[in-house]
Coordinates of C-alpha atoms in Angstrom, one line a residue:
M1 CA -16.8 -19.1 -15.4
N2 CA -18.0 -15.8 -13.9
D3 CA -15.8 -13.7 -11.8
F4 CA -16.8 -13.3 -8.1
R5 CA -17.8 -9.6 -8.8
F6 CA -21.3 -8.2 -8.0
T7 CA -22.7 -4.9 -8.7
K8 CA -25.6 -3.4 -6.9
A9 CA -26.7 0.4 -7.3
Q10 CA -23.4 2.3 -6.9
T11 CA -21.5 -0.6 -5.2
I12 CA -19.2 -3.3 -6.5
S13 CA -18.1 -6.3 -4.4
S14 CA -15.4 -8.6 -5.6
V15 CA -13.0 -11.2 -4.5
R16 CA -9.3 -11.4 -5.7
A17 CA -6.3 -13.6 -5.1
T18 CA -2.6 -12.8 -5.7
A19 CA 0.6 -14.7 -5.9
I20 CA 3.4 -13.1 -3.8
L21 CA 6.6 -14.6 -5.4
V22 CA 9.5 -13.8 -3.3
R23 CA 13.0 -14.9 -3.4
N24 CA 16.5 -13.5 -2.4
G25 CA 14.8 -10.4 -0.9
Q26 CA 13.0 -9.6 -4.1
I27 CA 9.3 -9.7 -5.1
F28 CA 8.1 -10.5 -8.7
L29 CA 5.8 -7.7 -9.9
T30 CA 4.1 -6.6 -13.1
R31 CA 4.1 -2.9 -14.2
D32 CA 1.3 -1.2 -16.1
S33 CA 1.4 1.7 -18.6
K34 CA 1.2 4.2 -15.8
D35 CA 4.1 2.8 -13.9
R36 CA 2.0 1.1 -11.1
Y37 CA 3.4 -2.2 -9.8
Y38 CA 1.1 -5.3 -9.0
P39 CA 1.6 -8.8 -7.8
I40 CA 0.4 -11.5 -10.3
G41 CA -3.4 -12.3 -9.7
G42 CA -6.9 -11.5 -10.4
A43 CA -10.5 -12.2 -9.8
V44 CA -11.6 -15.5 -8.1
H45 CA -14.4 -17.2 -10.1
V46 CA -17.7 -18.1 -8.4
G47 CA -17.4 -21.5 -6.7
E48 CA -13.5 -21.4 -7.0
R49 CA -11.1 -21.7 -4.0
T50 CA -8.8 -18.8 -3.7
E51 CA -5.8 -21.1 -3.7
T52 CA -6.9 -22.5 -7.1
A53 CA -7.5 -18.9 -8.4
V54 CA -3.9 -17.9 -7.6
S55 CA -2.6 -21.1 -9.6
R56 CA -5.0 -20.4 -12.4
E57 CA -4.1 -16.6 -12.6
T58 CA -0.4 -17.4 -12.6
M59 CA -0.8 -19.9 -15.4
E60 CA -2.9 -17.5 -17.5
E61 CA -0.6 -14.6 -16.9
L62 CA 2.9 -16.1 -16.8
G63 CA 2.4 -19.6 -18.3
I64 CA 4.0 -21.3 -15.3
E65 CA 2.8 -23.5 -12.4
I66 CA 3.5 -22.5 -8.9
I67 CA 3.5 -24.2 -5.5
V68 CA 1.2 -22.4 -3.1
E69 CA 3.0 -22.2 0.2
K70 CA 1.0 -20.1 2.6
L71 CA -1.8 -17.6 2.9
A72 CA 0.0 -14.5 4.1
F73 CA -2.6 -11.7 4.1
I74 CA -6.4 -11.3 3.9
V75 CA -7.2 -7.7 3.1
E76 CA -10.7 -5.9 3.1
N77 CA -10.7 -2.9 0.9
H78 CA -13.4 -0.1 1.1
F79 CA -13.0 2.7 -1.1
W80 CA -14.6 5.2 -3.7
D81 CA -13.4 5.3 -7.3
E82 CA -15.2 7.5 -9.9
G83 CA -18.5 7.7 -7.9
I84 CA -18.5 3.8 -7.3
Y85 CA -18.0 2.3 -3.8
W86 CA -16.0 -0.7 -3.7
H87 CA -15.9 -3.5 -1.2
N88 CA -13.0 -5.9 -2.3
I89 CA -11.7 -8.9 -0.4
E90 CA -8.1 -10.1 -1.3
F91 CA -6.2 -13.2 -0.6
H92 CA -2.5 -12.9 -0.9
Y93 CA -0.6 -16.2 -1.0
M94 CA 3.2 -16.8 -0.8
V95 CA 4.1 -19.0 -3.8
A96 CA 7.1 -20.6 -5.3
P97 CA 7.4 -20.7 -9.1
S98 CA 8.0 -24.2 -10.6
Q99 CA 10.2 -22.6 -13.2
E100 CA 11.8 -19.1 -13.9
P101 CA 9.0 -16.7 -14.8
D102 CA 9.2 -14.7 -18.1
L103 CA 9.6 -10.9 -17.6
H104 CA 6.4 -10.4 -19.7
L105 CA 2.9 -11.0 -18.6
Q106 CA 0.4 -11.6 -21.4
E107 CA -3.5 -11.5 -21.0
G108 CA -5.1 -11.8 -24.3
T109 CA -3.6 -9.0 -26.5
K110 CA -2.2 -7.0 -23.5
I111 CA 1.4 -7.5 -22.6
Q112 CA 3.0 -5.9 -19.5
L113 CA 6.6 -5.9 -18.3
C114 CA 7.5 -7.8 -15.0
E115 CA 10.6 -7.4 -12.9
W116 CA 12.0 -8.5 -9.6
I117 CA 12.0 -5.6 -7.0
D118 CA 14.2 -5.4 -3.8
I119 CA 11.6 -5.7 -1.0
N120 CA 13.4 -2.9 0.8
R121 CA 12.8 -0.6 -2.3
L122 CA 8.9 -1.0 -2.2
S123 CA 8.4 2.3 -0.6
E124 CA 10.0 3.9 -3.7
I125 CA 7.5 2.6 -6.1
D126 CA 3.7 3.0 -6.9
L127 CA 2.6 -0.4 -5.6
V128 CA -0.9 -1.7 -5.7
P129 CA -1.9 -2.9 -3.0
E130 CA 0.0 -0.3 -1.0
F131 CA -0.2 -2.2 2.2
L132 CA 2.7 -4.5 0.9
K133 CA 5.1 -1.7 1.1
D134 CA 5.1 -1.8 4.9
K135 CA 3.6 -5.3 5.7
L136 CA 5.8 -7.4 3.3
P137 CA 9.2 -6.4 4.6
N138 CA 8.2 -7.1 8.2
W139 CA 6.1 -10.2 7.6
D140 CA 6.7 -12.8 10.5
G141 CA 5.2 -15.7 8.5
Q142 CA 1.8 -15.4 10.3
L143 CA -1.5 -14.7 8.5
K144 CA -2.4 -11.0 8.8
H145 CA -5.8 -9.5 8.4
I146 CA -5.7 -5.9 7.0
I147 CA -8.6 -3.5 6.7
N148 CA -8.3 -0.6 4.4
Q149 CA -10.9 2.1 4.6

């Protein structure tokens, strides 16, 4: 299937979905080679529900099934990166793993480390998306709409 990503002139529009795995005051994140931390997730396929995309991405990246509990954040991102304007829509779901996730994420031949990070330490790390540093520790269980420009 094709990712929900379109390019027109110098603009890329995309839709993503992420799994926010939280337990005991910690969030499960993956870390890239530049020490940036991310929740598990990725591009939504054309015609795919975002909730389905979260489950698929978690299975692809961690090899485990999840229970999707609640949509927590819808985020609109508008930014420039290397001369390209991005309009990105993200759906962030609170989820529960069906089993203990491995501390390694694998996509094809790429392997990244994962770890449980204390939510009250999010301000100390390079977290993408950055809004989670402030919004997750104070989340009241209600759906939040965030616009980043």
